Amino acid sequence: MRIITSLFSMLLLSLLLLPMMSFAAEIPPLQLFLDGKQLTAEVAPLINKDNKVMVPVRIIAESLGSKVLWEEKIRKVTVNKSNISIQMFIDKKEVLVNNKAVQLDTAPSIVEGNAMLPVRFISEQLGIKVTWDDLTRSVFLFNQESDNKVTKPALPSNNDISKDKPSVNPDGKDTTKDKPSVNPDSKDTTKDKPSVNPDSKVPDKSLNKPDDKKTDKPSDKPVAANPNQPATTTNIDSGVNKLEPVTVIQSISMEGDNFIVKTSGGKAIPDVTTTANPNRVQIDIPNGQLAPGLKLNANGEGFITEKNASVSQIRYLLFSKESSIVRIIIDLNKKIDFRASTSSANTQLVWSLSPAKERYTVVLDPGHGGKDSGTVSVTGRYEKDFVLGVGTKVYNLLAKEPKIEIILTRKNDTFIELPGRVSIANDIKADLFVSVHGNSTGKEEVNGIETYYYTEQSLPFAKLMHQNLLKSTGFEDRKVKQEDFHVIKNTTMPSLLLELGFLSNKVQENTMFQETFQNQVASAIAAGIKQQLKLE
């Protein structure tokens, strides 16, 4: 009887272990790619006991032309490449980079004779861009040196865009809290944020709600190999060189007058360029891959048969394997307005096609005014006066354009609440909105141009305008930045907030109040608006 009971217990235990063994077998190993080519190492990338992604250093380093030396007795790995030397000891967190100590979160290890390092360290020290695809459990490495050799679209570099979204004040402080308002009876008009200055550019705190957070990191819960089983949480090191999720393009289609690109999600920020003669729209999606269903011909192109009255052909291709850019080209029969739609979502990019307008409406917003002086310069002059001068000059330039109706939110020293400025633009269904400001900080040496946007439909306009301002002013490039300032968050059209220099910098302030400078800046803003509307 005991023998039968023992056999039954063993059988029951085997049945209980079988699903676990089956699940373990179903989880595929992590895959490793360098510049689009799969690397076959003796050991695959793995997730270690500290929940960090580890990659084999030798195959990556040698593929990049580095030399790797292994010293068995002292368990030391040395990687040499041009001007960098990395020395590391197995199971020790301290690493020497050009003889300077660097502390790792997790120690190098040996797995089946291969030295394994955390992927973030590899990306920082060898100049590699790293992306992670939850769906395929793949680590994609892109050599920045080869990336520089690729012919890119004639657009401002994505390096112009600040990913970290710092506050308006470059030293990291909220100036509206550090100093009293010039007018103590100023009211907070936005209701959803603390503010001393009624035209304060302090970001809306609503952006910090969990639903609104954006991240370049992979999901905290990677997709499990078996969707019915829980996913393993992978802690990818955060920091400057963090993993960026790959956007898989699932489908491309026309639905009526809407052009729709469905994706796997992630932060897909497309670069959109429209041209005339020929009439064409070009969409570049960085960190992109084509789903298996989107087939390519022998020339490396794919075609979408769906069309409408304005579209003659839709093509797509993997424009750059090194930087993983998916390019979509829409050939048009005529000139159209191609606009990002508010119905775009995390997994769906939507643009609307409509007949080109005969006349466009632009709202120009000189910030502050009346009881709200804005920032006060180092010599006691007011931001509100500077921006009204620039705004008036832009107005005078664009008023001569037959295809533009230009509207100023204020033409004199009057105060308008923030919601009122937004309503002016939204109520008339303006095509563009531009708010003009002067910057300030507690550090007098800080100077430069900043261009802010909030919605993704505003990003191409922001990059275009920023380049114009840099060329016209010669000021330092403080980048294109995304922030939720009230006037650009709540307007429905492409909207910008321009910081045209630092009034807290004595040299820059003196320049900013000169007539010649203001004329140059006004011309740059007017040109940017005309370029965005395809009138120049």
Coordinates of C-alpha atoms in Angstrom, one line a residue:
M1 CA 0.0 0.0 0.0
R2 CA 2.9 2.3 0.9
I3 CA 4.5 1.7 -2.5
I4 CA 1.2 2.6 -4.3
T5 CA 0.9 5.7 -2.2
S6 CA 4.5 6.8 -3.0
L7 CA 4.0 6.1 -6.7
F8 CA 0.8 8.2 -6.7
S9 CA 2.5 11.1 -4.9
M10 CA 5.4 11.1 -7.4
L11 CA 2.9 11.0 -10.3
L12 CA 1.0 13.9 -8.8
L13 CA 4.2 15.9 -8.2
S14 CA 5.2 15.3 -11.8
L15 CA 1.9 16.6 -13.1
L16 CA 2.2 19.7 -10.9
L17 CA 5.7 20.4 -12.2
L18 CA 4.9 19.9 -15.8
P19 CA 3.2 23.3 -16.4
M20 CA 6.1 25.1 -14.7
M21 CA 8.6 23.2 -16.9
S22 CA 6.5 23.9 -20.0
F23 CA 6.3 27.6 -19.1
A24 CA 10.1 27.8 -18.6
A25 CA 10.6 26.2 -21.9
E26 CA 8.3 28.7 -23.6
I27 CA 10.2 31.8 -22.6
P28 CA 12.6 32.6 -25.5
P29 CA 16.1 33.8 -24.8
L30 CA 16.9 37.5 -25.2
Q31 CA 18.1 38.4 -28.7
L32 CA 21.0 40.8 -29.5
F33 CA 21.2 43.0 -32.6
L34 CA 23.9 45.4 -33.7
D35 CA 23.0 47.9 -36.5
G36 CA 20.2 45.7 -37.6
K37 CA 22.3 42.5 -37.7
Q38 CA 21.7 39.7 -35.2
L39 CA 24.8 38.9 -33.1
T40 CA 25.2 35.2 -32.3
A41 CA 27.1 35.0 -29.1
E42 CA 28.0 31.9 -27.1
V43 CA 25.7 33.2 -24.4
A44 CA 22.6 35.3 -25.0
P45 CA 21.8 38.5 -23.1
L46 CA 20.2 37.8 -19.8
I47 CA 18.5 39.3 -16.8
N48 CA 20.7 38.8 -13.7
K49 CA 19.7 38.3 -10.0
D50 CA 19.7 42.1 -9.6
N51 CA 17.0 42.3 -12.3
K52 CA 19.4 44.1 -14.7
V53 CA 19.9 43.3 -18.4
M54 CA 23.4 42.0 -19.0
V55 CA 25.1 41.6 -22.4
P56 CA 28.2 39.8 -23.5
V57 CA 31.0 42.5 -23.9
R58 CA 33.4 40.6 -26.2
I59 CA 31.2 40.1 -29.3
I60 CA 29.9 43.7 -29.1
A61 CA 33.3 45.3 -28.5
E62 CA 35.0 43.3 -31.3
S63 CA 32.2 44.0 -33.7
L64 CA 32.9 47.7 -33.1
G65 CA 36.6 47.3 -33.7
S66 CA 37.7 47.2 -30.1
K67 CA 40.3 44.9 -28.7
V68 CA 39.4 42.7 -25.7
L69 CA 42.0 41.2 -23.4
W70 CA 41.2 38.5 -20.7
E71 CA 43.6 37.9 -17.8
E72 CA 42.6 34.6 -16.3
K73 CA 44.6 34.7 -13.1
I74 CA 43.2 38.0 -11.9
R75 CA 39.8 37.6 -13.6
K76 CA 40.2 40.9 -15.4
V77 CA 38.7 42.1 -18.8
T78 CA 40.2 45.0 -20.6
V79 CA 38.5 46.7 -23.6
N80 CA 40.6 49.2 -25.7
K81 CA 39.1 51.3 -28.4
S82 CA 40.8 54.5 -29.8
N83 CA 40.8 56.9 -26.9
I84 CA 39.1 54.7 -24.3
S85 CA 40.3 51.9 -22.1
I86 CA 37.9 50.0 -19.8
Q87 CA 39.3 47.7 -17.1
M88 CA 36.9 45.5 -15.1
F89 CA 37.1 42.7 -12.7
I90 CA 34.6 39.9 -12.5
D91 CA 32.2 40.2 -9.5
K92 CA 33.5 43.6 -8.5
K93 CA 31.3 46.7 -9.0
E94 CA 34.2 49.2 -9.4
V95 CA 35.4 49.6 -13.1
L96 CA 38.2 51.7 -14.4
V97 CA 37.5 53.9 -17.4
N98 CA 40.7 55.6 -18.6
N99 CA 42.0 54.9 -15.1
K100 CA 39.1 56.7 -13.4
A101 CA 37.0 54.6 -11.1
V102 CA 33.3 54.1 -12.1
Q103 CA 30.8 52.4 -9.7
L104 CA 28.3 50.0 -11.3
D105 CA 24.9 49.0 -9.9
T106 CA 25.6 45.4 -10.6
A107 CA 29.0 43.7 -11.0
P108 CA 30.3 42.1 -14.2
S109 CA 30.0 38.3 -14.2
I110 CA 31.1 35.3 -16.1
V111 CA 28.5 33.2 -17.8
E112 CA 29.6 30.1 -19.8
G113 CA 33.1 31.7 -20.2
N114 CA 31.7 35.1 -21.4
A115 CA 32.1 38.4 -19.5
M116 CA 28.7 40.0 -19.0
L117 CA 28.1 43.7 -18.4
P118 CA 25.0 45.8 -17.7
V119 CA 23.7 47.2 -21.0
R120 CA 23.6 50.8 -19.7
F121 CA 27.3 50.8 -19.0
I122 CA 28.0 49.4 -22.5
S123 CA 25.9 52.2 -24.1
E124 CA 27.6 55.0 -22.2
Q125 CA 31.2 53.9 -22.6
L126 CA 31.2 52.6 -26.2
G127 CA 28.9 55.2 -27.7
I128 CA 26.1 52.9 -28.5
K129 CA 22.4 53.7 -28.7
V130 CA 20.4 51.0 -27.1
T131 CA 16.7 50.1 -27.5
W132 CA 14.5 47.4 -26.1
D133 CA 11.6 45.6 -27.6
D134 CA 9.3 44.0 -25.1
L135 CA 7.4 42.0 -27.7
T136 CA 10.4 40.1 -29.1
R137 CA 12.6 40.3 -26.0
S138 CA 15.3 41.9 -28.0
V139 CA 18.2 44.3 -27.3
F140 CA 18.9 46.5 -30.3
L141 CA 22.3 48.3 -30.4
F142 CA 23.1 51.1 -32.9
N143 CA 26.6 52.3 -33.4
Q144 CA 26.5 56.1 -33.2
E145 CA 29.6 56.3 -35.5
S146 CA 27.9 54.4 -38.3
D147 CA 24.7 56.4 -37.7
N148 CA 26.5 59.6 -38.5
K149 CA 27.3 58.3 -41.9
V150 CA 23.7 57.7 -42.9
T151 CA 22.0 60.4 -45.1
K152 CA 19.2 61.8 -42.9
P153 CA 16.2 63.8 -44.0
A154 CA 16.7 67.5 -44.4
L155 CA 15.2 68.3 -41.0
P156 CA 16.5 69.8 -37.8
S157 CA 18.3 67.1 -35.8
N158 CA 16.4 65.3 -33.1
N159 CA 19.3 66.3 -30.9
D160 CA 17.7 69.8 -30.8
I161 CA 15.0 68.4 -28.7
S162 CA 15.5 68.2 -24.9
K163 CA 14.1 64.9 -23.7
D164 CA 14.4 65.7 -20.0
K165 CA 12.0 68.7 -20.1
P166 CA 13.8 70.9 -17.6
S167 CA 11.9 73.8 -16.1
V168 CA 11.9 77.2 -17.7
N169 CA 14.5 78.5 -15.3
P170 CA 17.8 76.9 -16.4
D171 CA 19.2 76.6 -12.9
G172 CA 16.2 74.3 -12.1
K173 CA 14.3 76.8 -9.9
D174 CA 10.8 78.1 -10.3
T175 CA 11.4 81.8 -10.5
T176 CA 7.8 82.6 -9.8
K177 CA 8.3 81.2 -6.3
D178 CA 11.8 82.6 -5.7
K179 CA 10.9 86.2 -6.2
P180 CA 7.8 88.3 -5.5
S181 CA 5.6 89.5 -8.4
V182 CA 6.0 93.1 -9.4
N183 CA 2.2 93.4 -9.0
P184 CA 1.2 91.9 -5.6
D185 CA -2.5 91.8 -6.5
S186 CA -1.9 89.4 -9.4
K187 CA -4.4 86.6 -9.6
D188 CA -3.9 83.0 -10.5
T189 CA -6.0 82.5 -13.6
T190 CA -5.3 78.9 -14.4
K191 CA -6.9 77.5 -11.3
D192 CA -5.0 74.2 -11.7
K193 CA -1.5 75.4 -10.7
P194 CA 0.1 77.6 -8.1
S195 CA 1.3 80.9 -9.5
V196 CA 2.3 84.3 -8.3
N197 CA 2.4 85.8 -11.8
P198 CA -0.9 85.6 -13.7
D199 CA 1.0 84.9 -16.9
S200 CA 3.4 82.6 -15.2
K201 CA 4.9 79.9 -17.5
V202 CA 5.0 77.4 -14.6
P203 CA 4.0 74.0 -16.1
D204 CA 0.5 72.7 -15.4
K205 CA 0.8 70.1 -12.6
S206 CA -1.8 68.0 -14.3
L207 CA 0.9 66.7 -16.6
N208 CA 2.2 64.7 -13.7
K209 CA -0.9 62.6 -13.4
P210 CA 0.0 58.9 -14.0
D211 CA -2.1 58.7 -17.2
D212 CA -0.2 61.5 -18.7
K213 CA 3.4 60.4 -18.0
K214 CA 5.7 59.8 -20.9
T215 CA 8.8 57.7 -20.7
D216 CA 11.5 56.6 -23.0
K217 CA 12.1 53.5 -20.9
P218 CA 10.7 50.1 -21.7
S219 CA 7.6 49.0 -20.0
D220 CA 8.0 48.1 -16.3
K221 CA 6.2 44.8 -17.2
P222 CA 7.7 43.3 -20.3
V223 CA 5.5 41.0 -22.3
A224 CA 5.7 37.4 -21.2
A225 CA 6.4 34.7 -23.8
N226 CA 3.1 33.1 -22.8
P227 CA 0.4 35.8 -22.5
N228 CA -1.4 33.8 -20.0
Q229 CA 1.5 33.9 -17.6
P230 CA 2.8 36.9 -15.6
A231 CA 5.5 39.0 -17.3
T232 CA 8.9 39.2 -15.7
T233 CA 9.7 42.7 -14.5
T234 CA 13.0 43.9 -16.0
N235 CA 14.8 46.8 -14.4
I236 CA 16.7 48.6 -17.1
D237 CA 19.1 51.2 -15.7
S238 CA 17.7 54.7 -16.0
G239 CA 19.9 57.6 -16.9
V240 CA 21.1 59.6 -19.9
N241 CA 21.6 56.5 -22.0
K242 CA 18.4 54.7 -21.2
L243 CA 16.8 52.1 -23.4
E244 CA 14.3 53.5 -25.9
P245 CA 11.3 51.3 -26.9
V246 CA 11.1 50.2 -30.5
T247 CA 7.9 51.3 -32.3
V248 CA 6.6 48.5 -34.5
I249 CA 4.5 49.8 -37.4
Q250 CA 1.6 47.4 -37.5
S251 CA -0.5 48.9 -40.4
I252 CA -0.7 51.9 -42.7
S253 CA -4.0 52.9 -44.2
M254 CA -6.4 55.6 -45.6
E255 CA -9.8 55.8 -43.9
G256 CA -11.8 58.5 -45.7
D257 CA -9.8 61.7 -45.4
N258 CA -7.7 60.3 -42.5
F259 CA -4.3 58.8 -42.9
I260 CA -3.7 56.3 -40.1
V261 CA -0.5 54.5 -38.8
K262 CA -1.1 51.9 -36.2
T263 CA 1.8 51.0 -33.9
S264 CA 2.8 48.9 -31.0
G265 CA 2.9 51.9 -28.8
G266 CA 5.9 53.7 -27.3
K267 CA 6.8 57.3 -27.7
A268 CA 6.7 57.6 -31.5
I269 CA 7.4 61.2 -32.4
P270 CA 7.3 61.4 -36.2
D271 CA 9.1 64.0 -38.3
V272 CA 6.7 65.2 -41.0
T273 CA 7.8 67.1 -44.1
T274 CA 5.5 68.4 -46.9
T275 CA 6.8 69.6 -50.2
A276 CA 5.4 71.1 -53.4
N277 CA 6.4 70.3 -57.0
P278 CA 5.9 67.4 -56.5
N279 CA 3.2 67.6 -53.8
R280 CA 4.3 65.1 -51.3
V281 CA 4.2 64.2 -47.5
Q282 CA 7.1 62.4 -45.9
I283 CA 6.8 60.9 -42.5
D284 CA 9.9 59.6 -40.6
I285 CA 9.3 57.5 -37.5
P286 CA 12.5 57.0 -35.4
N287 CA 13.2 53.8 -33.5
G288 CA 10.8 52.0 -35.9
Q289 CA 10.4 48.6 -37.3
L290 CA 8.0 47.2 -39.9
A291 CA 5.7 44.4 -38.8
P292 CA 5.9 41.2 -40.8
G293 CA 2.6 42.0 -42.5
L294 CA 4.1 45.1 -44.2
K295 CA 6.0 43.4 -47.0
L296 CA 8.9 45.0 -49.0
N297 CA 9.7 44.3 -52.7
A298 CA 13.2 43.6 -54.1
N299 CA 13.9 47.4 -54.1
G300 CA 13.1 47.6 -50.3
E301 CA 9.8 49.4 -50.8
G302 CA 6.3 48.5 -49.9
F303 CA 3.0 50.0 -51.3
I304 CA -0.5 50.6 -49.8
T305 CA -3.2 50.3 -52.4
E306 CA -5.8 52.4 -50.5
K307 CA -6.1 55.9 -51.9
N308 CA -8.5 58.8 -52.0
A309 CA -9.1 61.8 -54.3
S310 CA -6.0 63.6 -53.0
V311 CA -3.6 60.7 -52.9
S312 CA -2.0 59.0 -55.9
Q313 CA 0.4 56.6 -54.1
I314 CA 1.5 55.6 -50.6
R315 CA 5.0 54.0 -50.1
Y316 CA 6.9 52.9 -47.1
L317 CA 10.5 51.6 -46.5
L318 CA 13.1 51.1 -43.7
F319 CA 15.0 54.3 -44.6
S320 CA 17.9 53.7 -42.2
K321 CA 18.8 50.3 -40.7
E322 CA 21.5 51.9 -38.5
S323 CA 19.2 54.5 -36.9
S324 CA 16.1 52.4 -37.5
I325 CA 13.9 55.0 -39.3
V326 CA 10.7 53.9 -41.0
R327 CA 9.8 56.3 -43.8
I328 CA 6.3 56.7 -45.3
I329 CA 5.8 58.7 -48.4
I330 CA 2.4 60.0 -49.6
D331 CA 2.4 61.2 -53.2
L332 CA -0.4 63.7 -53.7
N333 CA -2.5 64.8 -56.7
K334 CA -2.8 68.3 -55.4
K335 CA -1.8 70.6 -52.6
I336 CA -3.5 69.8 -49.3
D337 CA -3.4 70.6 -45.6
F338 CA -1.9 67.6 -43.8
R339 CA -2.6 67.9 -40.1
A340 CA -2.1 65.8 -37.0
S341 CA -5.4 64.8 -35.5
T342 CA -6.5 65.1 -31.9
S343 CA -7.8 61.5 -32.3
S344 CA -4.2 60.2 -32.3
A345 CA -3.5 57.8 -29.4
N346 CA -0.6 55.8 -27.9
T347 CA -1.0 53.1 -30.5
Q348 CA -2.4 55.1 -33.4
L349 CA -1.1 58.1 -35.3
V350 CA -3.7 60.0 -37.3
W351 CA -3.5 62.9 -39.8
S352 CA -6.3 64.5 -41.6
L353 CA -6.2 65.5 -45.3
S354 CA -8.2 68.6 -46.3
P355 CA -8.2 71.0 -49.2
A356 CA -5.5 73.7 -48.9
K357 CA -6.8 77.0 -47.5
E358 CA -6.9 80.2 -49.5
R359 CA -6.3 82.2 -46.3
Y360 CA -4.8 81.2 -42.9
T361 CA -5.4 82.7 -39.5
V362 CA -2.5 83.1 -37.1
V363 CA -2.8 84.3 -33.5
L364 CA 0.3 86.0 -32.1
D365 CA 0.4 86.4 -28.3
P366 CA 2.8 89.0 -26.7
G367 CA 2.9 87.6 -23.2
H368 CA 2.1 89.5 -20.0
G369 CA 0.8 93.1 -20.2
G370 CA -0.9 95.7 -18.0
K371 CA -0.6 94.9 -14.3
D372 CA 1.6 91.9 -15.2
S373 CA 5.0 93.1 -16.1
G374 CA 6.5 89.7 -16.6
T375 CA 10.1 89.4 -15.6
V376 CA 12.1 92.5 -14.7
S377 CA 15.5 92.8 -16.5
V378 CA 18.8 93.5 -14.9
T379 CA 18.4 97.2 -15.7
G380 CA 14.8 97.4 -14.6
R381 CA 13.1 97.1 -17.9
Y382 CA 9.9 95.0 -18.3
E383 CA 9.4 91.8 -20.3
K384 CA 5.9 92.9 -21.3
D385 CA 7.4 95.9 -23.2
F386 CA 10.0 93.8 -25.0
V387 CA 7.5 91.2 -26.2
L388 CA 4.9 93.8 -27.3
G389 CA 7.6 95.5 -29.4
V390 CA 8.6 92.2 -31.1
G391 CA 4.9 91.1 -31.5
T392 CA 3.9 94.4 -33.2
K393 CA 6.8 94.0 -35.7
V394 CA 5.8 90.5 -36.5
Y395 CA 2.2 91.7 -37.0
N396 CA 3.3 94.5 -39.3
L397 CA 5.2 92.0 -41.5
L398 CA 2.5 89.4 -41.8
A399 CA -0.3 91.9 -42.3
K400 CA 1.2 92.4 -45.8
E401 CA 0.6 88.8 -46.6
P402 CA -2.6 88.3 -48.7
K403 CA -3.0 84.7 -47.5
I404 CA -2.5 85.4 -43.8
E405 CA -4.9 87.0 -41.3
I406 CA -2.8 87.9 -38.3
I407 CA -4.4 88.6 -34.9
L408 CA -2.7 90.0 -31.8
T409 CA -4.0 89.0 -28.4
R410 CA -3.0 92.5 -27.3
K411 CA -2.0 95.6 -29.2
N412 CA -1.1 97.8 -26.2
D413 CA -0.2 97.6 -22.5
T414 CA -3.3 95.6 -21.4
F415 CA -3.7 92.5 -19.3
I416 CA -5.5 89.3 -20.6
E417 CA -6.0 86.2 -18.5
L418 CA -4.4 83.0 -19.8
P419 CA -7.7 81.3 -20.6
G420 CA -8.7 84.5 -22.6
R421 CA -5.6 84.2 -24.8
V422 CA -6.5 80.5 -25.4
S423 CA -10.1 81.4 -26.3
I424 CA -9.0 84.0 -28.8
A425 CA -7.2 81.3 -30.8
N426 CA -9.7 78.4 -30.3
D427 CA -12.8 80.4 -30.9
I428 CA -11.7 81.5 -34.4
K429 CA -10.2 78.1 -35.2
A430 CA -6.8 79.6 -35.8
D431 CA -4.3 77.7 -37.9
L432 CA -1.3 78.6 -35.7
F433 CA -0.6 80.2 -32.3
V434 CA 2.7 81.7 -31.2
S435 CA 3.3 83.2 -27.7
V436 CA 6.3 85.5 -27.4
H437 CA 8.3 85.9 -24.1
G438 CA 11.7 86.9 -22.6
N439 CA 13.5 84.6 -20.2
S440 CA 15.1 85.1 -16.8
T441 CA 17.1 83.2 -14.3
G442 CA 19.1 83.8 -11.1
K443 CA 22.4 83.2 -12.9
E444 CA 23.4 86.2 -15.0
E445 CA 25.8 84.3 -17.3
V446 CA 22.9 82.1 -18.7
N447 CA 21.8 83.1 -22.1
G448 CA 20.2 81.7 -25.2
I449 CA 17.0 80.8 -27.2
E450 CA 14.4 78.2 -26.0
T451 CA 11.4 77.0 -28.1
Y452 CA 8.6 75.2 -26.3
Y453 CA 5.8 73.0 -27.6
Y454 CA 3.3 70.7 -25.9
T455 CA 1.3 68.6 -28.4
E456 CA 3.1 66.3 -30.9
Q457 CA 1.4 68.2 -33.8
S458 CA 3.4 71.2 -32.8
L459 CA 6.8 69.6 -32.8
P460 CA 7.7 70.1 -36.5
F461 CA 6.7 73.8 -36.2
A462 CA 8.8 74.1 -33.1
K463 CA 12.0 72.7 -34.7
L464 CA 11.5 74.8 -37.8
M465 CA 11.0 78.0 -35.8
H466 CA 13.9 77.3 -33.5
Q467 CA 16.3 77.0 -36.4
N468 CA 15.1 80.4 -37.7
L469 CA 15.6 82.0 -34.3
L470 CA 19.1 80.6 -33.9
K471 CA 20.2 81.9 -37.3
S472 CA 18.7 85.4 -36.8
T473 CA 20.0 86.0 -33.2
G474 CA 23.3 84.1 -33.0
F475 CA 22.3 83.3 -29.4
E476 CA 23.2 80.1 -27.7
D477 CA 21.0 77.1 -28.6
R478 CA 19.1 76.0 -25.5
K479 CA 17.0 73.5 -27.5
V480 CA 13.5 72.7 -28.3
K481 CA 11.6 71.5 -25.2
Q482 CA 8.3 70.0 -24.4
E483 CA 6.3 71.6 -21.5
D484 CA 2.7 72.0 -20.5
F485 CA 2.5 75.8 -20.4
H486 CA -1.2 76.8 -20.3
V487 CA -1.4 78.7 -23.6
I488 CA 0.2 75.9 -25.6
K489 CA -1.4 73.0 -23.7
N490 CA -5.0 74.3 -24.2
T491 CA -4.9 75.6 -27.7
T492 CA -6.0 73.1 -30.3
M493 CA -3.8 74.2 -33.2
P494 CA 0.0 73.9 -33.6
S495 CA 1.2 76.2 -30.8
L496 CA 4.6 77.5 -29.6
L497 CA 6.0 79.5 -26.7
L498 CA 9.2 81.3 -27.7
E499 CA 11.8 82.5 -25.1
L500 CA 13.8 85.0 -27.2
G501 CA 16.7 85.5 -24.8
F502 CA 17.5 86.2 -21.1
L503 CA 16.7 89.6 -19.7
S504 CA 18.7 88.5 -16.6
N505 CA 21.8 88.5 -18.8
K506 CA 23.2 92.1 -19.0
V507 CA 24.7 91.8 -22.5
Q508 CA 21.8 89.9 -23.9
E509 CA 19.2 92.3 -22.4
N510 CA 20.9 95.2 -24.0
T511 CA 20.8 93.5 -27.4
M512 CA 17.1 92.4 -27.0
F513 CA 15.9 96.0 -26.6
Q514 CA 17.7 97.3 -29.7
E515 CA 15.5 98.0 -32.7
T516 CA 17.8 96.2 -35.1
F517 CA 17.6 93.0 -33.1
Q518 CA 13.8 93.1 -32.7
N519 CA 13.4 93.6 -36.5
Q520 CA 15.7 90.5 -37.1
V521 CA 13.7 88.4 -34.6
A522 CA 10.4 89.5 -36.0
S523 CA 11.5 88.6 -39.5
A524 CA 12.6 85.2 -38.3
I525 CA 9.3 84.5 -36.6
A526 CA 7.3 85.7 -39.6
A527 CA 9.4 83.5 -41.9
G528 CA 8.8 80.5 -39.6
I529 CA 5.1 81.0 -39.7
K530 CA 5.1 81.3 -43.5
Q531 CA 7.2 78.2 -43.8
Q532 CA 4.9 76.2 -41.6
L533 CA 2.0 77.3 -43.7
K534 CA 3.9 76.4 -46.9
L535 CA 3.7 80.0 -48.1
E536 CA 7.5 80.3 -48.4

